[in-house]
Coordinates of N, CA, C and O in Angstrom, one line a residue:
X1 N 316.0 80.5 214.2 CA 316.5 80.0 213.0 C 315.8 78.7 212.7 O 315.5 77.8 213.5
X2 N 315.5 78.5 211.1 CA 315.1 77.1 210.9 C 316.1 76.3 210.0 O 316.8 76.6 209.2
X3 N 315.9 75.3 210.4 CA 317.1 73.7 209.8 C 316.5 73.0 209.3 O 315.3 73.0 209.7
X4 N 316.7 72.2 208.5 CA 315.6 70.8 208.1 C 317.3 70.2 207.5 O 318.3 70.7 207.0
X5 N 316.9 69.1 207.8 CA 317.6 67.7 207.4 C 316.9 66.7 207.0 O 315.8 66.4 207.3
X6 N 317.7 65.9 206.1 CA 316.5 64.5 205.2 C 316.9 63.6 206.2 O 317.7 64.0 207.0
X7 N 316.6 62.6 206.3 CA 316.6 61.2 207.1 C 318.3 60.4 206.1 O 318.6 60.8 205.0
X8 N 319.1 59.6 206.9 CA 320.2 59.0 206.8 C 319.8 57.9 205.4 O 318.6 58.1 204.9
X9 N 320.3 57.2 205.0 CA 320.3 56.3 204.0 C 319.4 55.1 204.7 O 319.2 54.8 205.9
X10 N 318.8 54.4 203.5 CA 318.1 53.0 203.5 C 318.3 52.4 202.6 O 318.6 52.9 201.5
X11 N 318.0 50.7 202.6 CA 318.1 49.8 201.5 C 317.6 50.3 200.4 O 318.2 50.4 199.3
X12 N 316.4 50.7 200.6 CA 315.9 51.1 199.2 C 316.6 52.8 198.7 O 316.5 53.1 197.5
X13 N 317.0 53.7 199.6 CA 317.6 54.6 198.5 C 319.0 53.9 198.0 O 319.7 54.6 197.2
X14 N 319.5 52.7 198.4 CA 320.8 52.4 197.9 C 320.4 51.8 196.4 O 321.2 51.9 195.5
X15 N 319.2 51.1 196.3 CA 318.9 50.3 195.1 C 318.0 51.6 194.3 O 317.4 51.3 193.3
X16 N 317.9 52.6 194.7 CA 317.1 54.0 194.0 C 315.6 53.7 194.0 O 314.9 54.0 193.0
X17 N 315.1 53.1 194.9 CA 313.8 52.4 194.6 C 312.9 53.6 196.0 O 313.2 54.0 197.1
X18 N 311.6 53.7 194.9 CA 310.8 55.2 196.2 C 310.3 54.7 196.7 O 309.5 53.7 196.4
X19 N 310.7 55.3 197.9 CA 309.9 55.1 199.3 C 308.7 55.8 199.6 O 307.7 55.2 199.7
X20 N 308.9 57.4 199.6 CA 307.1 57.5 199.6 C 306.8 57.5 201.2 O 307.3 57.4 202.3
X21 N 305.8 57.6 200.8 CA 304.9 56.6 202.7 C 305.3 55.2 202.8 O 304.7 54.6 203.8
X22 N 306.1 54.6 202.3 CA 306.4 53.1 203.2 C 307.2 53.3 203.9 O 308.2 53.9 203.7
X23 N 307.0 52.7 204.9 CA 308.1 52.7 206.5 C 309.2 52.0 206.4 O 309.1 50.9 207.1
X24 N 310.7 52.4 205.6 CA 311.6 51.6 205.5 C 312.6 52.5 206.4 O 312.7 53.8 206.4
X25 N 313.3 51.3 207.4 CA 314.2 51.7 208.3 C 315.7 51.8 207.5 O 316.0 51.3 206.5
X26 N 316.5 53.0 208.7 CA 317.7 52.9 208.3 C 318.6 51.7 208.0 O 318.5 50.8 208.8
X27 N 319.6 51.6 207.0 CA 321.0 50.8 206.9 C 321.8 51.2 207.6 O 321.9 52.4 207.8
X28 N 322.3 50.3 208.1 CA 323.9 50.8 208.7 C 324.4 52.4 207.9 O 324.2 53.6 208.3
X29 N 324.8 52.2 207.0 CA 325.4 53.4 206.4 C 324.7 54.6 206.8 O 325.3 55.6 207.0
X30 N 322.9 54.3 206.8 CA 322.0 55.6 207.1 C 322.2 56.0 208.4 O 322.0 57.2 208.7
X31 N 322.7 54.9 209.6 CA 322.9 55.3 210.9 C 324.0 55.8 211.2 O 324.1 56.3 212.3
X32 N 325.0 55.6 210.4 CA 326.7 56.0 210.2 C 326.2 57.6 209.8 O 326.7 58.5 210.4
X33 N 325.8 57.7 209.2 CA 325.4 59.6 208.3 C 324.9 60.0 209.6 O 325.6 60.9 210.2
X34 N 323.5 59.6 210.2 CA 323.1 60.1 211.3 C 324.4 60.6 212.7 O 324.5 61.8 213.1
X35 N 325.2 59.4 213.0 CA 325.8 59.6 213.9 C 327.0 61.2 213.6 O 327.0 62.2 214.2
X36 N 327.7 61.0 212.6 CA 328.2 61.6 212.0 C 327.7 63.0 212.0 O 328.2 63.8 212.8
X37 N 326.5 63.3 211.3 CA 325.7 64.4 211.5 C 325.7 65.4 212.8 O 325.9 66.6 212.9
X38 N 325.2 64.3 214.1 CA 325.0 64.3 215.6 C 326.7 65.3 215.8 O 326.8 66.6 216.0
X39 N 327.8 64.3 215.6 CA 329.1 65.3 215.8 C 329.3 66.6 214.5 O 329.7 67.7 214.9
X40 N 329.0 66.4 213.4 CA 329.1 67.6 213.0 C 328.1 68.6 213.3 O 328.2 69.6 212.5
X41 N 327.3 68.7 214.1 CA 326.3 69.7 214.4 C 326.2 69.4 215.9 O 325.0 69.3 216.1
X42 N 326.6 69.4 216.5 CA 326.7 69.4 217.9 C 326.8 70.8 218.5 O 326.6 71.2 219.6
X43 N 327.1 71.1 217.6 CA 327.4 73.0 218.6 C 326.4 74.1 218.0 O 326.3 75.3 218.3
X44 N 325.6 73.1 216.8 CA 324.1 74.1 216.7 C 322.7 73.8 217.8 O 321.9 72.8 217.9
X45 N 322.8 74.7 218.3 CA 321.6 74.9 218.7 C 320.0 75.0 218.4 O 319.4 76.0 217.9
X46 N 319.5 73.6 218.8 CA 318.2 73.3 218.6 C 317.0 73.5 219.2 O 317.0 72.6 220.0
X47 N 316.2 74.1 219.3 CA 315.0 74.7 221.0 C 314.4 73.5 220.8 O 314.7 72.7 221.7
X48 N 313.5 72.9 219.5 CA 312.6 72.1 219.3 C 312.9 71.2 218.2 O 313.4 71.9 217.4
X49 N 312.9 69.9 217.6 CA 313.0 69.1 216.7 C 311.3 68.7 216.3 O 310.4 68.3 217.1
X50 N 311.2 68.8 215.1 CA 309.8 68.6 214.6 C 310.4 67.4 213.5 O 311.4 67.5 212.7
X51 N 309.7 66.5 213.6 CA 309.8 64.9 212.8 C 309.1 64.6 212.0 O 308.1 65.3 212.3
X52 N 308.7 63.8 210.6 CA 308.2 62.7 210.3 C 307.9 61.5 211.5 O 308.8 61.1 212.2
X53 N 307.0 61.2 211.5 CA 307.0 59.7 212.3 C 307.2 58.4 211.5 O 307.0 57.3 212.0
X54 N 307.6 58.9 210.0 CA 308.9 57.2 209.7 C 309.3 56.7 210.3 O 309.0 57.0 211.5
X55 N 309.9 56.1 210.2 CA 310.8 55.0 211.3 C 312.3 56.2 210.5 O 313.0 56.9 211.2
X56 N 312.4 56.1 209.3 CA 313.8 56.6 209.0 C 313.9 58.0 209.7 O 314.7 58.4 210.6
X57 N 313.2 58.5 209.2 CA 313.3 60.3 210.0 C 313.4 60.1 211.6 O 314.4 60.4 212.4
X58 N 312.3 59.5 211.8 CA 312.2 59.5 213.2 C 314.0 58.4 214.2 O 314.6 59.1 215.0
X59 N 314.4 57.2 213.9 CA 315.7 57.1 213.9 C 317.1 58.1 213.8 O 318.2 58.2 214.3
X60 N 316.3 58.9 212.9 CA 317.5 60.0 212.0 C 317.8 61.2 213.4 O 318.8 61.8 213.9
X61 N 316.1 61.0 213.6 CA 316.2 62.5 214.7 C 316.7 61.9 216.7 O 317.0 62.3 217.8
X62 N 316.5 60.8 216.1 CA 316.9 60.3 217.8 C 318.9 60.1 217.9 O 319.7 60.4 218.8
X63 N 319.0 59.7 216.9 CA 320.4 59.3 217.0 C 321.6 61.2 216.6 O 322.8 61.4 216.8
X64 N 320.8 62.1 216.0 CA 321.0 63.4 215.9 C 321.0 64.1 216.8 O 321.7 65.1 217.0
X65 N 320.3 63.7 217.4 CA 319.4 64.3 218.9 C 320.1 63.9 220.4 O 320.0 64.6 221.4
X66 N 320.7 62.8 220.5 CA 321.1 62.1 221.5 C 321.8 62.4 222.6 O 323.0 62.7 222.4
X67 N 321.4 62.5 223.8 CA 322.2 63.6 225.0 C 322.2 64.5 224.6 O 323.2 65.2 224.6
X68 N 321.2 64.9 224.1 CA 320.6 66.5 224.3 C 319.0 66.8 224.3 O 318.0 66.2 223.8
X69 N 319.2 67.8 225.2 CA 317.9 67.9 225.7 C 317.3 68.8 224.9 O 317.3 70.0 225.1
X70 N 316.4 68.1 223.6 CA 316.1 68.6 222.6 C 314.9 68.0 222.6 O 315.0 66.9 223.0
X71 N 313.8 68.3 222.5 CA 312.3 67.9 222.3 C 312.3 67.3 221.1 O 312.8 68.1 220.3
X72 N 311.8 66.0 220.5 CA 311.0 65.5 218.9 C 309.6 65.7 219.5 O 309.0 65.3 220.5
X73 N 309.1 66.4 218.3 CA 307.4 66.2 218.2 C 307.5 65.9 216.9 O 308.2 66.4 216.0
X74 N 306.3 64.5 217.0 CA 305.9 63.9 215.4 C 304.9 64.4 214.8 O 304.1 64.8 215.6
X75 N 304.5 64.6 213.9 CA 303.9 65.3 213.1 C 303.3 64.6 212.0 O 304.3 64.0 211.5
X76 N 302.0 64.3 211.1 CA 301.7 63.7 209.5 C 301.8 64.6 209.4 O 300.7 64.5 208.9
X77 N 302.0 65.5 209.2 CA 302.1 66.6 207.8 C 303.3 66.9 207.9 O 303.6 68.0 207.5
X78 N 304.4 66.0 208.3 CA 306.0 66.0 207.8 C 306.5 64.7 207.0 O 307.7 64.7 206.5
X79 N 305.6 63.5 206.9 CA 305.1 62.3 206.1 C 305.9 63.0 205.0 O 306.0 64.2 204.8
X80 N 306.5 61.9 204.3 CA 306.8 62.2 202.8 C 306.2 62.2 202.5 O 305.2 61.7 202.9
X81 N 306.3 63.1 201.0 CA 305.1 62.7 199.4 C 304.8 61.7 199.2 O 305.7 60.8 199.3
X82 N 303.5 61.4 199.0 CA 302.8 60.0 198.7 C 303.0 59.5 197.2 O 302.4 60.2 196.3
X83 N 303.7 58.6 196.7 CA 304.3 58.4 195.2 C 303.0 57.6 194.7 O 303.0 57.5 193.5
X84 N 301.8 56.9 195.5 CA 300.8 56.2 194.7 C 301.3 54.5 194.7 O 301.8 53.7 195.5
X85 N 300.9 54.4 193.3 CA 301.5 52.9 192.6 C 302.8 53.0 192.2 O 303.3 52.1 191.5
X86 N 303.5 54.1 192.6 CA 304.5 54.2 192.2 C 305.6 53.8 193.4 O 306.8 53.8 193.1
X87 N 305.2 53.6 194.5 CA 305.9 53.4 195.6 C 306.4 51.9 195.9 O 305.8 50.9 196.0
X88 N 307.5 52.3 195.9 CA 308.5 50.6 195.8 C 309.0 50.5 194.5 O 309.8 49.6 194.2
X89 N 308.7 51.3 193.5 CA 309.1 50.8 192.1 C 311.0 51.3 192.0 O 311.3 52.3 192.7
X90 N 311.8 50.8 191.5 CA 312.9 51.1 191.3 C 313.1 51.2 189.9 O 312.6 50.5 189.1
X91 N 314.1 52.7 189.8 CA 314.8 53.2 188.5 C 313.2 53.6 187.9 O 312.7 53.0 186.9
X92 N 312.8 54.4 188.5 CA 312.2 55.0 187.8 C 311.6 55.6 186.1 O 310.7 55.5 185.4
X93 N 313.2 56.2 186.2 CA 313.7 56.9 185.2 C 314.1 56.6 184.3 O 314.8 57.3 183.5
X94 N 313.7 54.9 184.1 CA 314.5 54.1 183.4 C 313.5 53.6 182.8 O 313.7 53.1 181.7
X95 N 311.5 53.5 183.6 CA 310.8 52.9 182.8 C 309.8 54.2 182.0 O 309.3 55.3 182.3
X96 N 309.8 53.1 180.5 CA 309.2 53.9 179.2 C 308.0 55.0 179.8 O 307.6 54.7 181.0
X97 N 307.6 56.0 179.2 CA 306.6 56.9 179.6 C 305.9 56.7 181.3 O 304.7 56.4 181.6
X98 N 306.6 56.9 181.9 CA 306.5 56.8 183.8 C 306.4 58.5 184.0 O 307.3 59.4 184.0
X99 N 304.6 58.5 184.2 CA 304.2 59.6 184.5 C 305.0 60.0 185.8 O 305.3 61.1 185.7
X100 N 305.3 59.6 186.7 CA 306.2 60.1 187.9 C 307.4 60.5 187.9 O 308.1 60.8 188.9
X101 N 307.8 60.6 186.5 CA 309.2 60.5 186.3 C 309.2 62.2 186.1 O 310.3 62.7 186.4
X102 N 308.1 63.3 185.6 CA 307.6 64.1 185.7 C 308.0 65.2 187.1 O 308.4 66.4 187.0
X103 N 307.7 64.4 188.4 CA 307.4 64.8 189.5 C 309.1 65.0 189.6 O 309.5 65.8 190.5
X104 N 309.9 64.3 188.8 CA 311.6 64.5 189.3 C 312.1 65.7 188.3 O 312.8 66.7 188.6
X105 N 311.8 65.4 187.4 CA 312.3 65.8 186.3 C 311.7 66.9 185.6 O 312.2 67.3 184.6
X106 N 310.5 67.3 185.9 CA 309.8 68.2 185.4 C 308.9 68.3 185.9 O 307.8 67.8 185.4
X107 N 308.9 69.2 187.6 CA 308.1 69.4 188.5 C 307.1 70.2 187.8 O 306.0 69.7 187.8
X108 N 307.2 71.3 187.1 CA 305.9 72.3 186.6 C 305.1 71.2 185.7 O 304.2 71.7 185.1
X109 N 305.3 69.6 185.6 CA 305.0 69.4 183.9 C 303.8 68.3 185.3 O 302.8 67.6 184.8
X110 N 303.9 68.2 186.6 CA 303.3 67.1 187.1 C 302.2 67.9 188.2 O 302.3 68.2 189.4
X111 N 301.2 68.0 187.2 CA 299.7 68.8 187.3 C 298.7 67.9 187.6 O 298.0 68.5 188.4
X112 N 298.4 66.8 187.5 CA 297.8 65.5 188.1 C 298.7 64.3 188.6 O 299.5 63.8 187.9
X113 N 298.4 64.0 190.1 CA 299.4 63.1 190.9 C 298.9 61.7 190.4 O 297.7 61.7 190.4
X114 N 299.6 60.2 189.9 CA 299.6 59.5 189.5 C 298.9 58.8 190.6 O 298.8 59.1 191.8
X115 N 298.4 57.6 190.0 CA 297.1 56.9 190.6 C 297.6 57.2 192.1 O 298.7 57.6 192.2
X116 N 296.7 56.9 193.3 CA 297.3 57.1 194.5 C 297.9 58.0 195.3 O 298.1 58.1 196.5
X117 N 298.2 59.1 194.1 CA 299.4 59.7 194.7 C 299.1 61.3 195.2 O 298.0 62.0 195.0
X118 N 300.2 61.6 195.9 CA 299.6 63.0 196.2 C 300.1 63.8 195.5 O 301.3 63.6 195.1
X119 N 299.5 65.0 195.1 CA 299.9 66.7 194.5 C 300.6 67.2 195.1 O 300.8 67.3 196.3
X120 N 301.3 68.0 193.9 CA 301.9 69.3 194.9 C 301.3 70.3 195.5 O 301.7 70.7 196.7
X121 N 300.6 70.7 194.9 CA 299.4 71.4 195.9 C 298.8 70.7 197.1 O 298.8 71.5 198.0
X122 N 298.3 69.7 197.4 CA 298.4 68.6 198.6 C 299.2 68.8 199.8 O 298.9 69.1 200.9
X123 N 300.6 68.6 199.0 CA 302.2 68.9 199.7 C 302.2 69.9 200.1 O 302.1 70.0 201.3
X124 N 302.5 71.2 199.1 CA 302.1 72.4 199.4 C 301.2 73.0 201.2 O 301.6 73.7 202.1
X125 N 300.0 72.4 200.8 CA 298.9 72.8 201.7 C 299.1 72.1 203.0 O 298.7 72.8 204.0
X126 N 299.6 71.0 203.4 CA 300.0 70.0 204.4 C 301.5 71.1 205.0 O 301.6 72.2 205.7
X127 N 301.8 70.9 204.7 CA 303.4 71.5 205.0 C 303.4 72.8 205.4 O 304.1 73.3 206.2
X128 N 302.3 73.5 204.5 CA 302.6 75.1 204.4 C 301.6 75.4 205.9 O 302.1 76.1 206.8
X129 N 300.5 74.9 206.0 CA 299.6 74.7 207.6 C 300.4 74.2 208.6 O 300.1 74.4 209.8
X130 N 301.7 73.6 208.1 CA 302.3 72.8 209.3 C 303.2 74.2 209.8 O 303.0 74.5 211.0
X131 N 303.9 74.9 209.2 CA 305.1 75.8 208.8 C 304.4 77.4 210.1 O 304.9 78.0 211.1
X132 N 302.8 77.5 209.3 CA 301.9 78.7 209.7 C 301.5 78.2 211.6 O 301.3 78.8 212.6
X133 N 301.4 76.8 211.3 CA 301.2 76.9 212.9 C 302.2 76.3 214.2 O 302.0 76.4 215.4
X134 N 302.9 75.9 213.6 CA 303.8 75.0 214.7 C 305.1 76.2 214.8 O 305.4 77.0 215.7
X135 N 306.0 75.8 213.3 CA 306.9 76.7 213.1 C 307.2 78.3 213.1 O 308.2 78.8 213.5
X136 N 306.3 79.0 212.7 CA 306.8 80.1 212.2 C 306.3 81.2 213.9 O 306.7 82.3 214.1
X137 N 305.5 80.7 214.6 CA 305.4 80.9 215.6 C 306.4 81.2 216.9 O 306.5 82.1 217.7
X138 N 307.2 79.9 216.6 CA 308.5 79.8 217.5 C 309.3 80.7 216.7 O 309.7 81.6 217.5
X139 N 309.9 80.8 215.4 CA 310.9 81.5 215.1 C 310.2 83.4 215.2 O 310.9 84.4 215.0
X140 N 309.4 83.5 215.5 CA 309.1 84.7 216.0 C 309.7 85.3 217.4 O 310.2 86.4 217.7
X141 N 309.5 84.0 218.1 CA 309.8 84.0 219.7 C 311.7 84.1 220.1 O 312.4 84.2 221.1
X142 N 311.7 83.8 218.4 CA 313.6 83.6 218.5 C 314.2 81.9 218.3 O 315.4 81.5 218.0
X143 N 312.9 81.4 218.6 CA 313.9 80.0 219.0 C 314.3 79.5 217.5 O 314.0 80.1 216.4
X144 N 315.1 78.0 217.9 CA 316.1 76.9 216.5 C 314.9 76.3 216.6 O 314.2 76.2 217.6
X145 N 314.7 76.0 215.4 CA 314.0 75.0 214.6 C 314.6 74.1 214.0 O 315.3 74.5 213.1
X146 N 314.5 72.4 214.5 CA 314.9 71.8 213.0 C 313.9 70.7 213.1 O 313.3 70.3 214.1
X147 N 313.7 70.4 211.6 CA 312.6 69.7 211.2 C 313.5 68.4 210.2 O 314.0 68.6 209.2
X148 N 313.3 67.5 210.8 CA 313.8 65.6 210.2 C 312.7 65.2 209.7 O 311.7 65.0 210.2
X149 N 313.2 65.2 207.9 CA 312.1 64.7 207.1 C 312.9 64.2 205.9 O 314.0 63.8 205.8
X150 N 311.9 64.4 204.9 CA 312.3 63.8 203.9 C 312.7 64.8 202.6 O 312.7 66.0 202.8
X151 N 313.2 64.2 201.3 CA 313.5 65.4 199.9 C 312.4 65.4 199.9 O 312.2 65.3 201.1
X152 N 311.2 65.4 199.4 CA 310.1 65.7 198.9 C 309.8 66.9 199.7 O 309.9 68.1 199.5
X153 N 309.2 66.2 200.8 CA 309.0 66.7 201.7 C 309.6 68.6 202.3 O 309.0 69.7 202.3
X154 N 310.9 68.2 202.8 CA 311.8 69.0 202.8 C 311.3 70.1 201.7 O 310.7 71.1 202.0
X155 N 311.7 69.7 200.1 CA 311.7 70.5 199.2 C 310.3 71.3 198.9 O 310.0 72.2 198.1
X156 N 309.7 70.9 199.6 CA 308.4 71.9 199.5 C 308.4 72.6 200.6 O 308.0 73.8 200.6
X157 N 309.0 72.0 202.0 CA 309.5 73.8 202.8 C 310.4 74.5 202.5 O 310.5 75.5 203.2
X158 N 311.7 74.4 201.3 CA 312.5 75.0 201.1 C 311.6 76.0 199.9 O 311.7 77.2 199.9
X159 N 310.9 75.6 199.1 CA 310.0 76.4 198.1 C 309.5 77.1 199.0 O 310.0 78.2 198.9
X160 N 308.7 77.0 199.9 CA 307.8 77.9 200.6 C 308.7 79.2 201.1 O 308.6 80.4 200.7
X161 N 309.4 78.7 201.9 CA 310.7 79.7 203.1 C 311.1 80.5 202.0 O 310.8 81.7 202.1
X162 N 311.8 79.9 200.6 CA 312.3 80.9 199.8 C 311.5 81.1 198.6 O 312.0 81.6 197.6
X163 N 310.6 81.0 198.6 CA 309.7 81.2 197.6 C 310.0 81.1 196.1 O 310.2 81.9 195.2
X164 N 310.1 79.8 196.1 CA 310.4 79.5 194.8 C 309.7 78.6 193.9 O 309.1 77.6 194.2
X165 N 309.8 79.0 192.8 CA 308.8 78.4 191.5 C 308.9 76.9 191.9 O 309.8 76.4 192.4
X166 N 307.5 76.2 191.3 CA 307.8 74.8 191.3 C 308.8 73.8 191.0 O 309.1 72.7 191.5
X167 N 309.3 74.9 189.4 CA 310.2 75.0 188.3 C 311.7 74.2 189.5 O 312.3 73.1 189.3
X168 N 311.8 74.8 190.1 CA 312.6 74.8 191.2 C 313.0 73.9 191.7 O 314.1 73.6 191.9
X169 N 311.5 73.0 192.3 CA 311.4 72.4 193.3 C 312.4 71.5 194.2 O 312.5 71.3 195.4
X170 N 313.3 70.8 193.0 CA 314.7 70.2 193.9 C 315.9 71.2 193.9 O 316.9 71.1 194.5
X171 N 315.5 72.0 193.2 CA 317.1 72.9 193.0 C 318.2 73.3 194.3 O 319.3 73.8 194.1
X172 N 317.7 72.9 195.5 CA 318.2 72.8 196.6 C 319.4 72.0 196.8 O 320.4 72.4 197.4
X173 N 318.9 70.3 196.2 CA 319.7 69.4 196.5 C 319.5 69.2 198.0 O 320.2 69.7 198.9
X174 N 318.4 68.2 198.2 CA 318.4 67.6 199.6 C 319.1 66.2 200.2 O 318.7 65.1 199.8
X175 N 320.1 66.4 201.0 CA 320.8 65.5 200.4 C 320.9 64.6 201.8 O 320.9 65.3 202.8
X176 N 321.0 63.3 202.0 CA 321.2 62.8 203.3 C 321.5 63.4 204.2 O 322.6 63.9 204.0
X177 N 321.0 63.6 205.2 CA 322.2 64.0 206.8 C 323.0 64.9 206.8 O 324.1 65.0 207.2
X178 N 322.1 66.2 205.7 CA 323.1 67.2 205.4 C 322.1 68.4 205.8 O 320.9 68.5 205.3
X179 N 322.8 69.2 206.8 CA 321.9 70.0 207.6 C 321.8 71.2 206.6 O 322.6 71.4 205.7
X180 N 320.5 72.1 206.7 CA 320.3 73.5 205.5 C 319.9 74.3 207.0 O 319.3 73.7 208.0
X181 N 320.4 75.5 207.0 CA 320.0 76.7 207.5 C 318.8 77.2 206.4 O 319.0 77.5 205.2
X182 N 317.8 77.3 207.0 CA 316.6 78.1 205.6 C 316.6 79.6 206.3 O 317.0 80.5 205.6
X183 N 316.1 80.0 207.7 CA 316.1 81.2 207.9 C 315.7 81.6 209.6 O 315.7 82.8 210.0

């Protein structure tokens, strides 16, 4: 079986401001979701934990993980989406013609990644190599998968697993410390 969970809350998703590739640690509240999580999923069964090496994911998967004899391997190609010059900016969605605002709001319409930034195709290709050699190997063999990362992130293995249009791409709702069965 495979699982993925996002990383618990941080300062900056409380002020809505993207994180991206910057290394922002959990808030209290984000380690309150984590712990929380840890007891509502206690009685799923995990063979292997595959991470981001954030500090948030990586936090997320230790305090989820804890007195259990569950393996973390870190991984870059579980890194969030790289947002560019766009990383750190808050309310996005709030500034005039903000080509990134695309990437939320009209995933098919964001066909060149903003200065810096990475593609979906990028995302795609990183994740989908991660999925072909690490993951899909073990759920062959039977074993739990879960993988601590990010929505971007996340949301491009939930497209893959269920094969869905870009059109799509959040339609999941990836939501804090909130566990998905994909398959």
């Amino acid at each position: 079986m495979l699982y993925i969970i996002r990383h618990g809350k941080t300062d900056w998703n409380a002020i809505h401001r993207l994180q991206g590739r910057t290394d922002i640690p959990l808030n209290d509240e984000g380690r309150r979701m984590a712990r929380k999580a840890a007891e509502d999923y206690k009685d799923i069964n995990f063979d292997i934990c595959f991470c981001s090496p954030l500090v948030r994911a990586r936090e997320t998967a230790e305090i989820l993980l804890h007195g259990r004899n569950v393996p973390i391997e870190y991984d870059e190609r579980l890194l969030e989406m790289c947002y560019g010059v766009y990383e750190g900016a808050a309310h996005v969605f709030k500034l005039p013609d903000c080509p990134i605002k695309n990437l939320f709001l009209h995933p098919e319409k964001y066909t060149e990644p903003v200065e810096g930034g990475e593609s979906f195709e990028d995302l795609f290709k990183r994740t989908g190599e991660f999925l072909r050699e690490k993951v899909d190997p073990l759920l062959e063999l039977g074993k739990d998968v879960l993988i601590v990362g990010h929505g971007a992130m996340n949301s491009s293995i939930v497209c893959q697993k269920k094969n869905l249009p870009i059109e799509k791409f959040w339609s999941e709702g990836i939501e804090n410390c909130k566990l998905m069965r994909l398959c």
